[in-house]
mmCIF file of C-alpha atoms in Angstrom:
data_model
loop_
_atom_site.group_PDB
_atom_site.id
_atom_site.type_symbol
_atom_site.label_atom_id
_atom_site.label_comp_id
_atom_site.label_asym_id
_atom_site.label_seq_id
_atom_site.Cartn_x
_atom_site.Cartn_y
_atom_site.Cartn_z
ATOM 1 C CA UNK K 1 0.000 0.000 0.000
ATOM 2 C CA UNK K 2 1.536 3.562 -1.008
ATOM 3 C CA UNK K 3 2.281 5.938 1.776
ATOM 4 C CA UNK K 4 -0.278 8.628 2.209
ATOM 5 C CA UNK K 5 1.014 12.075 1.634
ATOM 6 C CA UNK K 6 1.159 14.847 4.855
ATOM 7 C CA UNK K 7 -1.175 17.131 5.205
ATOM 8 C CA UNK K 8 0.643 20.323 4.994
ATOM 9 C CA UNK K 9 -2.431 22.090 6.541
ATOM 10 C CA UNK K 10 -2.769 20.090 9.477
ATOM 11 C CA UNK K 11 -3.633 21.769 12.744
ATOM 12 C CA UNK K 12 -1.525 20.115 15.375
ATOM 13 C CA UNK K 13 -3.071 20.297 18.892
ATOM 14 C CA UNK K 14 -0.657 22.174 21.289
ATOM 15 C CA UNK K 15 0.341 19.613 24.273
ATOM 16 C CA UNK K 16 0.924 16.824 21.655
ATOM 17 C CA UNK K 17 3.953 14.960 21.782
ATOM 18 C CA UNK K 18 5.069 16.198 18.246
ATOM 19 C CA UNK K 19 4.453 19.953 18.834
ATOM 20 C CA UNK K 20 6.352 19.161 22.278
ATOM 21 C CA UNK K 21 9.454 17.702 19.755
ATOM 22 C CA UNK K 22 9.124 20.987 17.625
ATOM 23 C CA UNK K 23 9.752 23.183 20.273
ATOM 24 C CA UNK K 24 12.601 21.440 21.885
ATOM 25 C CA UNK K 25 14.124 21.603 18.671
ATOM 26 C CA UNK K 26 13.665 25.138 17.849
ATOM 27 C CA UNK K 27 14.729 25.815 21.669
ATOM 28 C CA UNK K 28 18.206 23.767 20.609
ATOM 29 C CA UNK K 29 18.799 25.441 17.788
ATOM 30 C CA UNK K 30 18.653 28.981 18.749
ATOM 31 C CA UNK K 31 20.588 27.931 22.079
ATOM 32 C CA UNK K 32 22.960 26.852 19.636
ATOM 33 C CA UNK K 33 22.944 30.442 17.169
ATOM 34 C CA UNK K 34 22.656 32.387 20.175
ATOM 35 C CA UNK K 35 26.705 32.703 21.172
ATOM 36 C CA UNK K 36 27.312 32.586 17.300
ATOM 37 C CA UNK K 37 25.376 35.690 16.450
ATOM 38 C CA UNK K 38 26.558 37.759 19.588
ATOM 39 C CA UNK K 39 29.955 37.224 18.807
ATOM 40 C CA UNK K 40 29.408 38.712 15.425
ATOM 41 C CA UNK K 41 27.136 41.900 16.753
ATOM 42 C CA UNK K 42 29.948 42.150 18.999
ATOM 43 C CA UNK K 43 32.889 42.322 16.058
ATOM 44 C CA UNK K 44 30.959 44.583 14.460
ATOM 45 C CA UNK K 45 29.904 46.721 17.638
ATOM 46 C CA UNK K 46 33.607 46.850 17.823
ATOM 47 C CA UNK K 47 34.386 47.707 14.268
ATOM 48 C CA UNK K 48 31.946 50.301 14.086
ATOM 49 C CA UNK K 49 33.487 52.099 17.511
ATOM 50 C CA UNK K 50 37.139 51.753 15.599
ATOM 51 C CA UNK K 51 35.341 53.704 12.501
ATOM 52 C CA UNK K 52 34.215 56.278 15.172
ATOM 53 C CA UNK K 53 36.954 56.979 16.447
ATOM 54 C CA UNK K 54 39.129 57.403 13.489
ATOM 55 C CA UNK K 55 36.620 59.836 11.793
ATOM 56 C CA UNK K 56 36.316 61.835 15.024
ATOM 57 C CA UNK K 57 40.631 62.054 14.452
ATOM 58 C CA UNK K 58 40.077 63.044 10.882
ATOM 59 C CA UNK K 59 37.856 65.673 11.856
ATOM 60 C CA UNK K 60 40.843 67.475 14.253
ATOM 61 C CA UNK K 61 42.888 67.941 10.483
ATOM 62 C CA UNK K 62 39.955 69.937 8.413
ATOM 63 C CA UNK K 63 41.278 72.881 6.905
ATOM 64 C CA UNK K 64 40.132 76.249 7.347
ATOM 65 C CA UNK K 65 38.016 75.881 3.642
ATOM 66 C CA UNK K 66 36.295 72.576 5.131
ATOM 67 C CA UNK K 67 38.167 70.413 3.230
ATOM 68 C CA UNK K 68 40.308 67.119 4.588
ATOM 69 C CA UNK K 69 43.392 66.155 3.081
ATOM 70 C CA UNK K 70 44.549 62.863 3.007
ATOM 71 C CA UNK K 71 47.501 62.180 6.130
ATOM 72 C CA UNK K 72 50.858 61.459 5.764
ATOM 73 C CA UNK K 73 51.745 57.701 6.178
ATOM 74 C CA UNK K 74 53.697 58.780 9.618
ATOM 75 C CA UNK K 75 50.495 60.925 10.949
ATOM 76 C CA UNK K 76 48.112 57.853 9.868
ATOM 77 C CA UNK K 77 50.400 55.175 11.865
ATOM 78 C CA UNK K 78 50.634 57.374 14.753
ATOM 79 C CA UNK K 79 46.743 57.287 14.920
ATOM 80 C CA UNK K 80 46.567 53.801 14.754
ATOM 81 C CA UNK K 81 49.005 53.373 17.324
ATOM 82 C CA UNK K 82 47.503 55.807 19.456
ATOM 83 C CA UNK K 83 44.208 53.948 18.963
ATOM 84 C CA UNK K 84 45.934 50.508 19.676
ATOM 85 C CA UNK K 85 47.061 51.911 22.988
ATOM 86 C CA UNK K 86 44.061 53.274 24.334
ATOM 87 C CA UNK K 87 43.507 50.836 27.177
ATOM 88 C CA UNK K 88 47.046 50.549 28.114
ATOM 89 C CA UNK K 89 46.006 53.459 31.040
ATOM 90 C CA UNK K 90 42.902 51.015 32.430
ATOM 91 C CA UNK K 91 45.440 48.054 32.332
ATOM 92 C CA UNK K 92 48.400 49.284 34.109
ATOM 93 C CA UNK K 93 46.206 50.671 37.112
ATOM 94 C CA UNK K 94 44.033 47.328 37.709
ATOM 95 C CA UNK K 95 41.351 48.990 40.128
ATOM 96 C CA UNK K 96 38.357 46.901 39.987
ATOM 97 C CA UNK K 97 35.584 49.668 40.686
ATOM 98 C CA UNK K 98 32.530 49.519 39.459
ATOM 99 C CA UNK K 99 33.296 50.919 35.882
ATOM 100 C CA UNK K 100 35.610 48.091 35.128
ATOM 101 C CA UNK K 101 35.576 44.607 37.310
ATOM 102 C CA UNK K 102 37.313 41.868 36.833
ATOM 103 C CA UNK K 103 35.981 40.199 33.461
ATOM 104 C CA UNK K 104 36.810 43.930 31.740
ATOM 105 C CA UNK K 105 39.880 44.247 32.529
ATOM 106 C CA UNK K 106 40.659 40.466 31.499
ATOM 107 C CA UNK K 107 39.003 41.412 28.279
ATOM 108 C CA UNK K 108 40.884 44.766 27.690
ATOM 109 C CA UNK K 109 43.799 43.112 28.178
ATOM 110 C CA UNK K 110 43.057 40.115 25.765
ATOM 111 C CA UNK K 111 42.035 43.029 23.154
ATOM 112 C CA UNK K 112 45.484 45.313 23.962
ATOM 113 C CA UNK K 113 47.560 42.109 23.446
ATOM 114 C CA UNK K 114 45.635 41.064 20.447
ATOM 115 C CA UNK K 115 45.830 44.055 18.258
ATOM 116 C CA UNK K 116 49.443 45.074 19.465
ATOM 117 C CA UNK K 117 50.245 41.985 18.266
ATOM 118 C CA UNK K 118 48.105 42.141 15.029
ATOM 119 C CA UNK K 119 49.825 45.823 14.525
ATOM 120 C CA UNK K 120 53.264 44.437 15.441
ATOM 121 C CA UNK K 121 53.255 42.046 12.811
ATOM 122 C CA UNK K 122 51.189 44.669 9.879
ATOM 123 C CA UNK K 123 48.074 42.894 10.098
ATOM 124 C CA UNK K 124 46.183 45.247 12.104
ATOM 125 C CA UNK K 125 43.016 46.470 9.552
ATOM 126 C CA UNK K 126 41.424 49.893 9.847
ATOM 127 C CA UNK K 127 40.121 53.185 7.834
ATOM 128 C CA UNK K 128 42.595 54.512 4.882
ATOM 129 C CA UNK K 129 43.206 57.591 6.470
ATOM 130 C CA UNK K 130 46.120 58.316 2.879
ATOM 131 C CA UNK K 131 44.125 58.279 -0.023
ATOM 132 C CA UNK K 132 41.248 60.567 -0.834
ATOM 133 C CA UNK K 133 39.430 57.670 -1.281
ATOM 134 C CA UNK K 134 39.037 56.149 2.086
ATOM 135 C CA UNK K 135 39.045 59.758 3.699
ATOM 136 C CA UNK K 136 36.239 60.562 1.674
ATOM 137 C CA UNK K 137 34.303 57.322 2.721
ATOM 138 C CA UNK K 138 35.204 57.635 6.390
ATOM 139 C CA UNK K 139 33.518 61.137 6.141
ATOM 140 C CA UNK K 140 30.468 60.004 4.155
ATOM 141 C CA UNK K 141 30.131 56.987 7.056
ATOM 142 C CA UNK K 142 26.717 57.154 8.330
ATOM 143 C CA UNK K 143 28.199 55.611 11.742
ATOM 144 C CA UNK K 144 26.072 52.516 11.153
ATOM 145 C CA UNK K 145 27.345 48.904 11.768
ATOM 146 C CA UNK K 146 25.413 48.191 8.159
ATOM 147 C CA UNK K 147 27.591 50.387 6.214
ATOM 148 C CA UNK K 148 30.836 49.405 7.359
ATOM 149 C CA UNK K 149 31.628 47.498 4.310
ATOM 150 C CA UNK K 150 31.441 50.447 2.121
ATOM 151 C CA UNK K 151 34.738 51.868 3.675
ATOM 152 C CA UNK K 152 38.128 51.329 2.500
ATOM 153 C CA UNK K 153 39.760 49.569 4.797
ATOM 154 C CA UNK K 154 43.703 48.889 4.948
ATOM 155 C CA UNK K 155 46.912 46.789 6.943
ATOM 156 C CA UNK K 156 48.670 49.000 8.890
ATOM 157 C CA UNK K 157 52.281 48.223 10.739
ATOM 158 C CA UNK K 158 54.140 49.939 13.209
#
């Protein structure tokens, strides 16, 4: 005898055994995304901070007409390296107070060693600040995590 086909439409009643199965399963799954997808909002939570920051420096170097230049490879490095080390104060003090316990400073530390390391060895990625390309995306940024893509990104070393 030939198998009967499912009944798409079905209406399952709620405490049955199979909606009870469904459930569990959807419950695994997204227990399962959940660390997945806030490590990425986090990386790009982080990127989009990075982006910040280096079109708040850009902004210091507008000219008196409104324009912005592209930097010097020296000035750009020097940002990036002054970005790099912007925990370094936090670290070397080590008060736990409420602003920073514990976990943070573990995890500023992690992140200091991590992209002195990455910048160290010229792997460390962030805005062109020296072509008039990637100053002129950094200042057309909307500051959205969504549009980060659209920047021109490059490896710094120093």
């Amino acid at each position: 005898m030939p198998k009967r086909e499912a009944n798409p439409n079905k209406i399952l009643h709620p405490k049955s055994r199979k909606v009870a199965k469904i459930k569990r399963l959807e419950q695994r799954i997204t227990k399962v995304n959940a660390p997945i997808l806030k490590r990425q909002r986090n990386a790009s939570d982080a990127k989009v901070f990075m982006c910040k920051y280096f079109k708040m420096q850009l902004e210091t170097f507008r000219t008196e007409d409104g324009k912005v230049n592209p930097l010097p490879e020296a000035e750009a490095v020097k940002i990036v390296s002054t970005f790099v080390h912007r925990n370094d104060g936090i670290i070397a003090s080590k008060t736990t107070d409420k602003a920073h316990s514990k976990w943070d400073l573990v995890a500023f530390e992690h992140n200091a060693q991590k992209e002195k390391s990455e910048l160290a060895s010229g792997f460390f990625e962030a805005p062109d600040l020296t072509s008039k390309k990637g100053v002129r995306a950094l200042l057309e940024w909307d500051e959205m995590g969504h549009s980060t893509p659209a920047l021109v990104m490059r490896k710094y070393k120093g």
